[in-house]
mmCIF file of C-alpha atoms in Angstrom:
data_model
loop_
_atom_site.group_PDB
_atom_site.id
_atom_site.type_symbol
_atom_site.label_atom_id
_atom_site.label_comp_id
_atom_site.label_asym_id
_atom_site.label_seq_id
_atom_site.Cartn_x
_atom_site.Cartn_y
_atom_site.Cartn_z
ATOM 1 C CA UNK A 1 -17.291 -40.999 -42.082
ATOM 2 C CA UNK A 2 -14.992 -38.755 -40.015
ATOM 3 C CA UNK A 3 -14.958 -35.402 -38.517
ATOM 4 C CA UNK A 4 -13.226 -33.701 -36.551
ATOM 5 C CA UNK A 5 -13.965 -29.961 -34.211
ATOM 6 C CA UNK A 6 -11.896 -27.590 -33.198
ATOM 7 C CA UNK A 7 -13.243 -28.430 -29.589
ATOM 8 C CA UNK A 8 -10.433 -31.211 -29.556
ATOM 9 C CA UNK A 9 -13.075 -34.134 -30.537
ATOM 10 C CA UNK A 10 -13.376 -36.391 -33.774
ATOM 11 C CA UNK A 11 -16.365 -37.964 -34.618
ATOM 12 C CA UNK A 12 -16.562 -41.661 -36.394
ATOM 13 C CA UNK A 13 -20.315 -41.542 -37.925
ATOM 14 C CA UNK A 14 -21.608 -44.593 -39.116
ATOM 15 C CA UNK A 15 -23.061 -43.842 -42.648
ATOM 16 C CA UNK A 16 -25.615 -46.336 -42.893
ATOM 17 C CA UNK A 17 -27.506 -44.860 -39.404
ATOM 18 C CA UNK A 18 -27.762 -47.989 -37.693
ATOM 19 C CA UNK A 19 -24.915 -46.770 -34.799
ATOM 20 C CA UNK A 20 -24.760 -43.700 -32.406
ATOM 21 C CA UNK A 21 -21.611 -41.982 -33.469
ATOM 22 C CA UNK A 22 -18.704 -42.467 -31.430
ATOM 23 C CA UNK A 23 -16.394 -39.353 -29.798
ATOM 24 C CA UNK A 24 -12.523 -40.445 -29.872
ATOM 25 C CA UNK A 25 -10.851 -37.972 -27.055
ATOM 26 C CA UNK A 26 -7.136 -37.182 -26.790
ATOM 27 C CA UNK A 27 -5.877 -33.569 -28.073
ATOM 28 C CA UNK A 28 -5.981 -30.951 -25.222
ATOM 29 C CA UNK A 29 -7.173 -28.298 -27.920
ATOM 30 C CA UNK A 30 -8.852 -28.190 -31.403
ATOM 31 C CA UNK A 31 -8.095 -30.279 -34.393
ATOM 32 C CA UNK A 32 -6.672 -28.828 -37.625
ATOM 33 C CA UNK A 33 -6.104 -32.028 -39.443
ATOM 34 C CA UNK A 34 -7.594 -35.793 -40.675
ATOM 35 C CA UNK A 35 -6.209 -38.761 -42.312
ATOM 36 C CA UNK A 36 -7.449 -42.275 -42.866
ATOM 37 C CA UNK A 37 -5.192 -45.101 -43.794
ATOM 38 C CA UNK A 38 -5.903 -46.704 -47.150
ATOM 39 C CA UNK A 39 -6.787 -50.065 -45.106
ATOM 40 C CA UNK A 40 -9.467 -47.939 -42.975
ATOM 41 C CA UNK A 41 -7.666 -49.206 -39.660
ATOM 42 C CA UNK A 42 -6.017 -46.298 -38.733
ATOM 43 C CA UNK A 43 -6.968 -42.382 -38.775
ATOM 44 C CA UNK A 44 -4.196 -39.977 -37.639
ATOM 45 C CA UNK A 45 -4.901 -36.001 -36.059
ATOM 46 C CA UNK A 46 -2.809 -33.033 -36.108
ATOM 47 C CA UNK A 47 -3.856 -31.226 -33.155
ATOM 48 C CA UNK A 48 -3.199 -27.339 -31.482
ATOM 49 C CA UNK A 49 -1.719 -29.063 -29.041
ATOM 50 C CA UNK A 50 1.489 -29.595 -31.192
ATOM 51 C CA UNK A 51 0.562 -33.211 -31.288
ATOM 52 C CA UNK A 52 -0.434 -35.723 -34.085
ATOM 53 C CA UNK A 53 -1.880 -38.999 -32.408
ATOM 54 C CA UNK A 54 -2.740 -42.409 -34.276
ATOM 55 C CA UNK A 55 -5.947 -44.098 -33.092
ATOM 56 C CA UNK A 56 -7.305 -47.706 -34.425
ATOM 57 C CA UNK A 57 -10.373 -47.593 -35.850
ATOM 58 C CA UNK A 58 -10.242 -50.934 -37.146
ATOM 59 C CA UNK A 59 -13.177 -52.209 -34.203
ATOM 60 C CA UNK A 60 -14.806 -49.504 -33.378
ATOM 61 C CA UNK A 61 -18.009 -50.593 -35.188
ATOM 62 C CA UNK A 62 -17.651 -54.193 -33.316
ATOM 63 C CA UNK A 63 -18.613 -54.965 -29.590
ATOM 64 C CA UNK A 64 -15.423 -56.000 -29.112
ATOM 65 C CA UNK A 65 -12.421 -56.968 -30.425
ATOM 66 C CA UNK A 66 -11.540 -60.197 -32.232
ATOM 67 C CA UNK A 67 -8.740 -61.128 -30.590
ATOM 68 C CA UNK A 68 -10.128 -61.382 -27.063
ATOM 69 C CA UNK A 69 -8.983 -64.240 -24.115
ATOM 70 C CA UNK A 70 -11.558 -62.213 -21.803
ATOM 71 C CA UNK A 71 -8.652 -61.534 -19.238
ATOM 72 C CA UNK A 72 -5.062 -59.687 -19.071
ATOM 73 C CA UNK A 73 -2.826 -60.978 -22.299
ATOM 74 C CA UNK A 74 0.748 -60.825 -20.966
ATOM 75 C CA UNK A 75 2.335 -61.353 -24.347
ATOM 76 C CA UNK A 76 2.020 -61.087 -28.107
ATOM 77 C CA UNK A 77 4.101 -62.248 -31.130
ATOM 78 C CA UNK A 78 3.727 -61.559 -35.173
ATOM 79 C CA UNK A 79 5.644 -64.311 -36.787
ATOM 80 C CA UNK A 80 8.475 -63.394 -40.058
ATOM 81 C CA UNK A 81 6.241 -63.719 -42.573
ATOM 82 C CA UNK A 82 3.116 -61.925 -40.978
ATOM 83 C CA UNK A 83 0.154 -64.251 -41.398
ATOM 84 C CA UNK A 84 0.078 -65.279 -37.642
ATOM 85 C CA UNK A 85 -0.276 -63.806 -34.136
ATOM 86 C CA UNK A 86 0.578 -65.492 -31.022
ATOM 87 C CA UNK A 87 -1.210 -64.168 -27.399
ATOM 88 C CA UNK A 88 -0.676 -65.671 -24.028
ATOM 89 C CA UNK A 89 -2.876 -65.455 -21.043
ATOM 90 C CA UNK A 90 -3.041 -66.501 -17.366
ATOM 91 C CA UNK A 91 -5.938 -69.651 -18.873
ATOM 92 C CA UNK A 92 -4.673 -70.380 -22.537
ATOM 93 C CA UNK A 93 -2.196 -69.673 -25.469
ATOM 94 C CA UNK A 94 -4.210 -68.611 -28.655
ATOM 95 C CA UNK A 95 -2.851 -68.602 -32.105
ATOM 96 C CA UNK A 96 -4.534 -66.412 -34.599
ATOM 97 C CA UNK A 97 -4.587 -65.493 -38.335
ATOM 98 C CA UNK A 98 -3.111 -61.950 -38.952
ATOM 99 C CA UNK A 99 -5.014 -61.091 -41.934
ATOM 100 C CA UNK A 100 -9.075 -61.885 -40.535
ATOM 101 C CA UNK A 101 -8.108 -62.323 -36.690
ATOM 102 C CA UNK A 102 -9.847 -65.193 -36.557
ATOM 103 C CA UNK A 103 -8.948 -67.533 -33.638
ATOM 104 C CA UNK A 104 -6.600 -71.113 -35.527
ATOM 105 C CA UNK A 105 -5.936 -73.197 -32.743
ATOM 106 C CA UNK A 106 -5.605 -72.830 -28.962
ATOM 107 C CA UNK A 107 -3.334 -75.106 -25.835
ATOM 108 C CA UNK A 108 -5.304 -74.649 -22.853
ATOM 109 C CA UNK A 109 -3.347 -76.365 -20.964
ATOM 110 C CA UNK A 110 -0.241 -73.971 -21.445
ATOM 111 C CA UNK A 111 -0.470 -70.940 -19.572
ATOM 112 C CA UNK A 112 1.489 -67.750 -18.862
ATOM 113 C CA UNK A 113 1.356 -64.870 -16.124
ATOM 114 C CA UNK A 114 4.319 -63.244 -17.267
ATOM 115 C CA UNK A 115 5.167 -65.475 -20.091
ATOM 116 C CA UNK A 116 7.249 -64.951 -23.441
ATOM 117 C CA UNK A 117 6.712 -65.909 -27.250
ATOM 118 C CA UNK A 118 8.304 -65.699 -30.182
ATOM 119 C CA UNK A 119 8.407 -67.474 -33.560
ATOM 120 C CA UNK A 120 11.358 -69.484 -35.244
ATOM 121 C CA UNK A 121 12.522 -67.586 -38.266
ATOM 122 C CA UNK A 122 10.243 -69.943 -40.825
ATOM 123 C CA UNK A 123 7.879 -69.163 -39.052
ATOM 124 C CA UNK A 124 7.026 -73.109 -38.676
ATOM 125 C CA UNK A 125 7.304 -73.325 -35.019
ATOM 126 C CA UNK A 126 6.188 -71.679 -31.536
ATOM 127 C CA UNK A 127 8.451 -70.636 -28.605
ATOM 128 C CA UNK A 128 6.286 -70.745 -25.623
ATOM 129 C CA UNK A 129 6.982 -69.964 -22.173
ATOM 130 C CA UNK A 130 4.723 -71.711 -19.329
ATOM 131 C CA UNK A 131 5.997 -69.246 -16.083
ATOM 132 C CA UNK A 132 3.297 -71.205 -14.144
ATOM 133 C CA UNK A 133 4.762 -74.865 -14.912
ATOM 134 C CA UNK A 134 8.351 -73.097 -15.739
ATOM 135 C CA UNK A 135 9.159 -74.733 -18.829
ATOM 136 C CA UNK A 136 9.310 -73.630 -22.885
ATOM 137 C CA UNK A 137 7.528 -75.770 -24.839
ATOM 138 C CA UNK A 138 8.229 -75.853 -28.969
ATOM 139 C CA UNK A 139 5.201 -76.195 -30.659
ATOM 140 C CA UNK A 140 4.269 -76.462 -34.537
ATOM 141 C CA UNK A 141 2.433 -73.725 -36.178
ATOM 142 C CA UNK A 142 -0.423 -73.924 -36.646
ATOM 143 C CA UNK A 143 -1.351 -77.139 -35.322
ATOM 144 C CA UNK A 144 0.285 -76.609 -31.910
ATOM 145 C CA UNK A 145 1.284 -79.944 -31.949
ATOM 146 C CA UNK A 146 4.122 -80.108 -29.076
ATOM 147 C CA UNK A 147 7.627 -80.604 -30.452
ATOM 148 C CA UNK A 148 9.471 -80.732 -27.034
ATOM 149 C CA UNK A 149 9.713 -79.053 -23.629
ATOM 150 C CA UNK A 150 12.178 -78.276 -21.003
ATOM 151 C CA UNK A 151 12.944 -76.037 -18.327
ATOM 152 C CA UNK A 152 13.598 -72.428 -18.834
ATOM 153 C CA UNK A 153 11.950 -69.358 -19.093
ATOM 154 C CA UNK A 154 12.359 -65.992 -21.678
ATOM 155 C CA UNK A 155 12.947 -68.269 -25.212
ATOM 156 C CA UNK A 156 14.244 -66.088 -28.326
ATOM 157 C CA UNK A 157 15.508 -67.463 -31.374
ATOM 158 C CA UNK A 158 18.769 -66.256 -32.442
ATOM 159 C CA UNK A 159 18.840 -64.672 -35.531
ATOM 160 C CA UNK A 160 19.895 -66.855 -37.819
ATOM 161 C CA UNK A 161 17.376 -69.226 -36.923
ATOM 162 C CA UNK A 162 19.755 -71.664 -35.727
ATOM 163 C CA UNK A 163 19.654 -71.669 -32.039
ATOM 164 C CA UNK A 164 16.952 -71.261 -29.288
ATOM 165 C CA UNK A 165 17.917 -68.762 -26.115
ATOM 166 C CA UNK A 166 16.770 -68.778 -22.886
ATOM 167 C CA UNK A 167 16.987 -68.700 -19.016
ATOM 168 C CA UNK A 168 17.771 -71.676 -16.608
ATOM 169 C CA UNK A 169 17.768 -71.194 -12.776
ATOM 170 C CA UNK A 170 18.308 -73.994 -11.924
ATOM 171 C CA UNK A 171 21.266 -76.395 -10.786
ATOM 172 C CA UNK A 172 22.082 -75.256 -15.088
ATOM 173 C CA UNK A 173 21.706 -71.725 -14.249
ATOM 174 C CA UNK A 174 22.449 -69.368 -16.830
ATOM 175 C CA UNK A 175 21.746 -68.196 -20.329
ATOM 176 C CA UNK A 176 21.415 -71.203 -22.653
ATOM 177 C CA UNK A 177 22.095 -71.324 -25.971
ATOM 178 C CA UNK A 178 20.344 -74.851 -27.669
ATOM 179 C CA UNK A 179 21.328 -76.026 -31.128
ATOM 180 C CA UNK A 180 17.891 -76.779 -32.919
ATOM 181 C CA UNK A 181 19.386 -79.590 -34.636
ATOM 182 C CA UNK A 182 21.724 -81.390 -31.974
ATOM 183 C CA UNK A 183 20.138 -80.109 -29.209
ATOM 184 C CA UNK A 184 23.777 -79.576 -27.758
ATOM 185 C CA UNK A 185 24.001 -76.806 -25.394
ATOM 186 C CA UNK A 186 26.288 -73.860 -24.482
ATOM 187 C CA UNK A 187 26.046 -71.845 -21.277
ATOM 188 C CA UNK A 188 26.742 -68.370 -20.675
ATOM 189 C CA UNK A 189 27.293 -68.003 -16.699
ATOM 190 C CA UNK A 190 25.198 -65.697 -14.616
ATOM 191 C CA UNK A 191 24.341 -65.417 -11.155
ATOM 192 C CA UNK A 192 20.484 -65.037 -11.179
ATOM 193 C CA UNK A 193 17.624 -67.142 -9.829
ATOM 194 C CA UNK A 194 15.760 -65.368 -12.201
ATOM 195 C CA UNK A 195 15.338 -63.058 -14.933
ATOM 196 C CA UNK A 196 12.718 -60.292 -15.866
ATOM 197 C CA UNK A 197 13.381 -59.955 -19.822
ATOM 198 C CA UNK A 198 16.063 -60.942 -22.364
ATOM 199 C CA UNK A 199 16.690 -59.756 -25.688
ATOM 200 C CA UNK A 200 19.460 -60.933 -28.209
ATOM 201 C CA UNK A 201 21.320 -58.117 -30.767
ATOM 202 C CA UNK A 202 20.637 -58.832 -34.600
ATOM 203 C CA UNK A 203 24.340 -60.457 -35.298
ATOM 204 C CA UNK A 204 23.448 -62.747 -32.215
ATOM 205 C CA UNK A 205 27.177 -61.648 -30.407
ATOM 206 C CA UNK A 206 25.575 -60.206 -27.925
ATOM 207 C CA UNK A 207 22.709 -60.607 -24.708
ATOM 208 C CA UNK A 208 20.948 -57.863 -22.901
ATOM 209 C CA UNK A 209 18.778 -59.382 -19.825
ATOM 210 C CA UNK A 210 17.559 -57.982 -16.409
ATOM 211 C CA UNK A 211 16.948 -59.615 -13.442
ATOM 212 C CA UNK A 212 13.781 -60.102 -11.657
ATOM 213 C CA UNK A 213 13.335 -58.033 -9.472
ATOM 214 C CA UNK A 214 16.262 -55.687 -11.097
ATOM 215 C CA UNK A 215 16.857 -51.442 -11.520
ATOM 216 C CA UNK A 216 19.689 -52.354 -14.396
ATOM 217 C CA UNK A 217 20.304 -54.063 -17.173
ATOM 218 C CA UNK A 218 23.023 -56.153 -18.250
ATOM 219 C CA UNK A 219 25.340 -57.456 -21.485
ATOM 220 C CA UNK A 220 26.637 -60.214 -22.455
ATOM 221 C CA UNK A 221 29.194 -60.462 -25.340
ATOM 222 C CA UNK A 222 30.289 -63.652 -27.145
ATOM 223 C CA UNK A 223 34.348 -62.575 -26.884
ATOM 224 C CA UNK A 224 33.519 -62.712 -23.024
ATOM 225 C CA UNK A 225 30.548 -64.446 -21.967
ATOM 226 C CA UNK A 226 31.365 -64.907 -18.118
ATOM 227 C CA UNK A 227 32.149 -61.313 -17.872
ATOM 228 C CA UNK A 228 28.430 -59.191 -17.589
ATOM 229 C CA UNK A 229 28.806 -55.726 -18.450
ATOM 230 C CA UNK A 230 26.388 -53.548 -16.089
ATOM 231 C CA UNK A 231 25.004 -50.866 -18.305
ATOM 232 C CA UNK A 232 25.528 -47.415 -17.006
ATOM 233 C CA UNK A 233 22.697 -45.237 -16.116
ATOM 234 C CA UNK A 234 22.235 -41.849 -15.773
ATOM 235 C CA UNK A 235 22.485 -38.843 -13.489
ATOM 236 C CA UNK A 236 18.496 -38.097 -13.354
ATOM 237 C CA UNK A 237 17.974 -41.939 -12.246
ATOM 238 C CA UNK A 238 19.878 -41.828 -9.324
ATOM 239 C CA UNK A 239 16.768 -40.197 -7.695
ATOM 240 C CA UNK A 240 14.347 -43.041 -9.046
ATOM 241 C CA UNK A 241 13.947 -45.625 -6.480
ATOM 242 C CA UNK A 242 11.839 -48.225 -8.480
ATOM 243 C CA UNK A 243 12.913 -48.751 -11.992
ATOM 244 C CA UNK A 244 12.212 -52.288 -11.779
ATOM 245 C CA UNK A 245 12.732 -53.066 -15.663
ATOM 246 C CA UNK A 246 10.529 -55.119 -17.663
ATOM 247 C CA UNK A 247 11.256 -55.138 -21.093
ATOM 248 C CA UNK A 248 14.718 -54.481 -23.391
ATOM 249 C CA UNK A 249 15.321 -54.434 -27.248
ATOM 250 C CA UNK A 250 17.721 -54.122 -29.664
ATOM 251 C CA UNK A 251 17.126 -51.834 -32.226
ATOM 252 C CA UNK A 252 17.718 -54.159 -36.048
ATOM 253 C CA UNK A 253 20.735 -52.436 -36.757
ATOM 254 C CA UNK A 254 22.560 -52.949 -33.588
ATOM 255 C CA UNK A 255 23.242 -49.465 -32.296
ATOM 256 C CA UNK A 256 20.782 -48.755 -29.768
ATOM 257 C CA UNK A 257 19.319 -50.724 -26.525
ATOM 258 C CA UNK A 258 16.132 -49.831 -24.949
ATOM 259 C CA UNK A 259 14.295 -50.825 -21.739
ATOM 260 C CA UNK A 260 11.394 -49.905 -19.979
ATOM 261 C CA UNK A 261 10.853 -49.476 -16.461
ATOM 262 C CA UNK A 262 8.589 -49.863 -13.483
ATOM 263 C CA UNK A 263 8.742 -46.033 -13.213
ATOM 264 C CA UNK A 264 7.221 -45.126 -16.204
ATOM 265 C CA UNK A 265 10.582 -44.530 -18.090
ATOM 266 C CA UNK A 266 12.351 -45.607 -21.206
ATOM 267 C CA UNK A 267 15.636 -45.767 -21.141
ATOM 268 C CA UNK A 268 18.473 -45.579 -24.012
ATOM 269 C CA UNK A 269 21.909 -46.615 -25.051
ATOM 270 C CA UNK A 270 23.645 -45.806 -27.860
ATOM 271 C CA UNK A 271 25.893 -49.101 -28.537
ATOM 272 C CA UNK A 272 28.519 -47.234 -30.372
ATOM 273 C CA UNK A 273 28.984 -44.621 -27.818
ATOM 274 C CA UNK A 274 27.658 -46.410 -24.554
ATOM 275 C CA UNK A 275 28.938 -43.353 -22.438
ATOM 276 C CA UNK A 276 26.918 -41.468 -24.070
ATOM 277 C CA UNK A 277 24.557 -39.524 -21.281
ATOM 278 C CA UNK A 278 20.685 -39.731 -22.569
ATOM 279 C CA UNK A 279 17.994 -38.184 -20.455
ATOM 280 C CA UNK A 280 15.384 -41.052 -20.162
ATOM 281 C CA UNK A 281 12.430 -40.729 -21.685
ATOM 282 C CA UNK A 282 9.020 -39.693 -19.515
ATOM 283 C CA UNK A 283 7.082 -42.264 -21.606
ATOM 284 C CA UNK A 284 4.244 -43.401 -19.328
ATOM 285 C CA UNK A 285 1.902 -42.426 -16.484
ATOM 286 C CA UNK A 286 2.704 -45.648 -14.411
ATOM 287 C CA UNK A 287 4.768 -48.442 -15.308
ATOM 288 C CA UNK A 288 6.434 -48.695 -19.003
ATOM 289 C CA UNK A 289 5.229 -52.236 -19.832
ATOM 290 C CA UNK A 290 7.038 -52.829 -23.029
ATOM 291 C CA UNK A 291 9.394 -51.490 -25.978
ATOM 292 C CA UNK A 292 9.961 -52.096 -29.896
ATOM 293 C CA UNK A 293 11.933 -51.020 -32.192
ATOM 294 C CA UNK A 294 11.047 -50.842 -36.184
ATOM 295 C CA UNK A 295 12.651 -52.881 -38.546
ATOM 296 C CA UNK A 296 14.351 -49.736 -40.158
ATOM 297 C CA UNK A 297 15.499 -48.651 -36.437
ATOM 298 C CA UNK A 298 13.955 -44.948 -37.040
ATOM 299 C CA UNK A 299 10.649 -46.023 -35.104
ATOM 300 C CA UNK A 300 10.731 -46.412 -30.868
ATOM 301 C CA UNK A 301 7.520 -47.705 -29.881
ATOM 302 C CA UNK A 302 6.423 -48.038 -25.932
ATOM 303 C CA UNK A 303 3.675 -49.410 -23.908
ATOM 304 C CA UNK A 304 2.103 -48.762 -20.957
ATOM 305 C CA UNK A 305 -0.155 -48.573 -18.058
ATOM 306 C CA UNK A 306 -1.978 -45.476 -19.457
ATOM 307 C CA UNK A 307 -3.072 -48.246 -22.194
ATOM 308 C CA UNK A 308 -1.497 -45.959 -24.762
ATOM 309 C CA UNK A 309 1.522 -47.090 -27.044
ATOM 310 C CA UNK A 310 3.552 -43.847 -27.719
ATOM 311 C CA UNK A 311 5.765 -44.081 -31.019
ATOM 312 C CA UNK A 312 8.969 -42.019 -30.871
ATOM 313 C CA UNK A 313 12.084 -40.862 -33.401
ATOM 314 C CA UNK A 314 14.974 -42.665 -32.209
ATOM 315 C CA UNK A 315 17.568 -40.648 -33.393
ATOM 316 C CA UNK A 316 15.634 -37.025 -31.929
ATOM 317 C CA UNK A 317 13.884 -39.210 -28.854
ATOM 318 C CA UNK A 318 11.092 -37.357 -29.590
ATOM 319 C CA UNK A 319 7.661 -38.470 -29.584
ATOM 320 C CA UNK A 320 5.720 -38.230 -32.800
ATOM 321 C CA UNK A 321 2.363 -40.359 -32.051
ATOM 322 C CA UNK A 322 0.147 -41.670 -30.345
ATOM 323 C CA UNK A 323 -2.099 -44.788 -30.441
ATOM 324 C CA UNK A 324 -4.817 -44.744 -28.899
ATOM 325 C CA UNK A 325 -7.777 -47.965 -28.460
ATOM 326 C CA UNK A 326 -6.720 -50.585 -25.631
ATOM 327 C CA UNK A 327 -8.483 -50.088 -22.389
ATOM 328 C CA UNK A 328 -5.718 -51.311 -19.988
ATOM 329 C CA UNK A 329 -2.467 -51.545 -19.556
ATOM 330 C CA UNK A 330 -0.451 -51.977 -22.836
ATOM 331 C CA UNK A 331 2.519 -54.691 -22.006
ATOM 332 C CA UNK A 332 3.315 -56.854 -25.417
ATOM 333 C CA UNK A 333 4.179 -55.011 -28.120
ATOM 334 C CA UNK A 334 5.975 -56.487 -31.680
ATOM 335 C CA UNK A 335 6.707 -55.282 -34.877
ATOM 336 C CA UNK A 336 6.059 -57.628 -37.838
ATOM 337 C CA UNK A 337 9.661 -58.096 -39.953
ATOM 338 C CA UNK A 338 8.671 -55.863 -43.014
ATOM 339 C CA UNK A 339 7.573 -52.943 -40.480
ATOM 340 C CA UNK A 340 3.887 -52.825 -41.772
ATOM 341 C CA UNK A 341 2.146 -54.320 -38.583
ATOM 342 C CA UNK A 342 2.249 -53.816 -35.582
ATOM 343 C CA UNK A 343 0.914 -56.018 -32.661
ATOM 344 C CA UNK A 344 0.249 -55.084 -28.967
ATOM 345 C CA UNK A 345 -1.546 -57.319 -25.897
ATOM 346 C CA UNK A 346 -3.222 -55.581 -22.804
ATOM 347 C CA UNK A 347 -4.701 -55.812 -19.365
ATOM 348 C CA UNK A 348 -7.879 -55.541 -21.180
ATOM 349 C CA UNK A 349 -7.784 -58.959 -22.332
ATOM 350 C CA UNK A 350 -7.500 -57.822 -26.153
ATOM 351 C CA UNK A 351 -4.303 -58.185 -28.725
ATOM 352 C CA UNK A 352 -4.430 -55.314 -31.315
ATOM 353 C CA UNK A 353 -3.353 -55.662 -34.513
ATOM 354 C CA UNK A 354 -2.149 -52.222 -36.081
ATOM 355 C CA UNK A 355 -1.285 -50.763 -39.410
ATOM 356 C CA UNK A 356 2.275 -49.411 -38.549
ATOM 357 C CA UNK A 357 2.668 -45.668 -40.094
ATOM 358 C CA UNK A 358 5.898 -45.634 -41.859
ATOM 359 C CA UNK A 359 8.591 -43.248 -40.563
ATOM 360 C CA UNK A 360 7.395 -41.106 -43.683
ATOM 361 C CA UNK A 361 4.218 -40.878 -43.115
ATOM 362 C CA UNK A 362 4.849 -39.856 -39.253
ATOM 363 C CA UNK A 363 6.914 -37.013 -40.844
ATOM 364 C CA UNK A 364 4.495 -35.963 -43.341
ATOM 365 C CA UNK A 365 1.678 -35.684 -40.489
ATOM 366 C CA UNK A 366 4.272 -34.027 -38.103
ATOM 367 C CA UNK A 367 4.780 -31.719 -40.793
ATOM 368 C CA UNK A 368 0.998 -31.015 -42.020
ATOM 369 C CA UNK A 369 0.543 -30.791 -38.276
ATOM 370 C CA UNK A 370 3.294 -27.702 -37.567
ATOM 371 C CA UNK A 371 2.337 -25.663 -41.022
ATOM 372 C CA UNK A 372 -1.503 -25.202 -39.569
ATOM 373 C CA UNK A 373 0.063 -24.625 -36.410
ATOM 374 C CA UNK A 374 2.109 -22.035 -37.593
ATOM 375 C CA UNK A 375 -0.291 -20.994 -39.740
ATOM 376 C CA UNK A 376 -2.849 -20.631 -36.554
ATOM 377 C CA UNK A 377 0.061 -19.048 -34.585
ATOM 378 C CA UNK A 378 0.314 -15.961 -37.366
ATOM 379 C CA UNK A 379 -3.180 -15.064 -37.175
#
């Protein structure tokens, strides 16, 4: 049971007596409004602070949650077709079922301090990046059965499934581009030792990657590969002296690019107009860890080292939640492909599975949220 006071608290009460009711903090003043998701893993509030914030609910009741390595996760991955969820950590890679969390299979012996995952498009194999040992391994899901390995670092597959992409630093430097089937490669030049992130747009023409250590981030196009494009940032940054970026994304439809930052900032391009001046957004107290965009491109979501993840309207850059249950730093986050999940990894050694609201259902509580406002105002 739920309730909530207009002293800014809710209250989860466990029916059956046998735990001491739990206080979930986060408005700065009362709270005019409740929800629970149908699944029970989510409750939203509509606060008098102008706010509506999501909070998982999902483990409350448990000591802990499921999917635990017991030290900072560095990265998490929701494969295509939802039933699995990948988590890397400085000791192991653990594989995990999406629908009961339980733990499927795990390589100890493949290990990541700032690694990067992500599943092919069938969902039938792993892309696994060992920063320790600096090689990807490909790995069968959900045995974990090693396919192959080679040097690299930051694998994606391209979106038609076809091809994996990644980093080389080596005497092979550049951005690689490795034909699943032939294994032939192509090479896109660059003059790194290494890179931070990497992200690939949705019709696969295009690269956006930072360097690490790196303030910018830079494109690559398919029409001219050895000619980076430095993307152009704004007025207000000039006075930030560490950006340090460590995370980009496309948005699904191609017409946005979004990064986060050392500074706490999320910055934003609009790929039709790249000109285009936008303010960055204050997203974080401390670094911005990570950033996602929904499948539908109308949802922004942003992690931190606040351990919040902040959801945001794209096209307004406003913010319209947040989510509230890790305990540290908040620096993996993935949506699955239909936009009903969403997956995050922390500092506090936990990978959260959440029920992603729908763009609607952000709207409805933004709007439930203003009308007792308003209504509170007129008294």
């Amino acid at each position: 049971m739920v309730s909530a006071e207009r002293k800014n608290n809710i209250t989860l009460w466990d029916v059956s007596g046998r735990e001491q009711p739990r206080k979930l903090k986060g408005h700065g003043w009362g709270i005019y409004s409740i929800d629970v998701s149908s699944d029970g893993r989510t409750l939203v509030s509509g606060g008098d602070d102008r706010t509506v914030k999501l909070w998982d609910i999902s483990s409350r009741w448990r000591e802990k949650p499921k999917m635990s390595h017991g030290e900072w996760m560095f990265a998490v991955a929701i494969s295509p077709d939802s039933k699995f969820i990948a988590s890397i950590s400085p000791k192991k890679l653990s594989l995990w079922d999406a629908a009961t969390e339980e733990l499927l299979a795990e390589h100890p012996t493949l290990q990541g301090h700032d690694g990067h995952l992500d599943f092919s498009r069938d969902a039938n194999i792993l892309a696994a990046e060992d920063d320790i040992a600096g090689t990807i391994r490909l790995l069968k899901v959900p045995s974990f059965e090693e396919i192959t390995s080679f040097h690299g670092s930051c694998p994606q597959f391209s979106p038609d499934g076809t091809e994996l992409v990644y980093f080389r630093g080596d005497e092979r430097i550049g951005i690689h581009w490795r034909d699943l089937k032939t294994q032939e490669e192509r090479v896109w030049k660059t003059e790194w030792n290494l890179i931070q992130c990497l992200a690939i747009s949705p019709d696969g023409r295009s690269i956006a990657a930072a360097e690490d250590p790196g303030d910018t981030v830079w494109t690559w196009n398919a029409d001219a590969p050895d000619h980076p494009v430095e993307m152009e940032m704004h007025t207000a940054d000039e006075k930030v002296t560490s950006q340090n970026v460590r995370n980009v994304a496309f948005s699904p439809d191609g017409h946005w690019l979004a990064s986060a930052s050392w500074d706490g900032r999320v910055r934003l391009w609009n790929l039709d107009d790249p000109h285009e001046r936008i303010s960055p957004l204050k997203a974080h107290s401390g670094a911005a860890w990570a950033v996602a965009i929904s499948p539908d491109s109308r949802t922004l979501a942003t992690g931190g080292d606040d351990a919040t993840i902040k959801l945001w309207n794209l096209a307004s850059r406003q913010q319209t939640a947040t989510l509230r249950g890790h305990t540290g730093p908040v620096d993996g986050l993935a949506f699955s492909r239909d936009g009903t999940l969403l997956a995050s990894s922390s500092g506090d050694g936990t990978a959260r599975l959440w029920r992603a609201p729908t763009f609607q259902e952000i709207e409805r509580a933004e709007k439930a949220s203003h009308l007792r406002n308003s209504s509170h105002d007129s008294r």
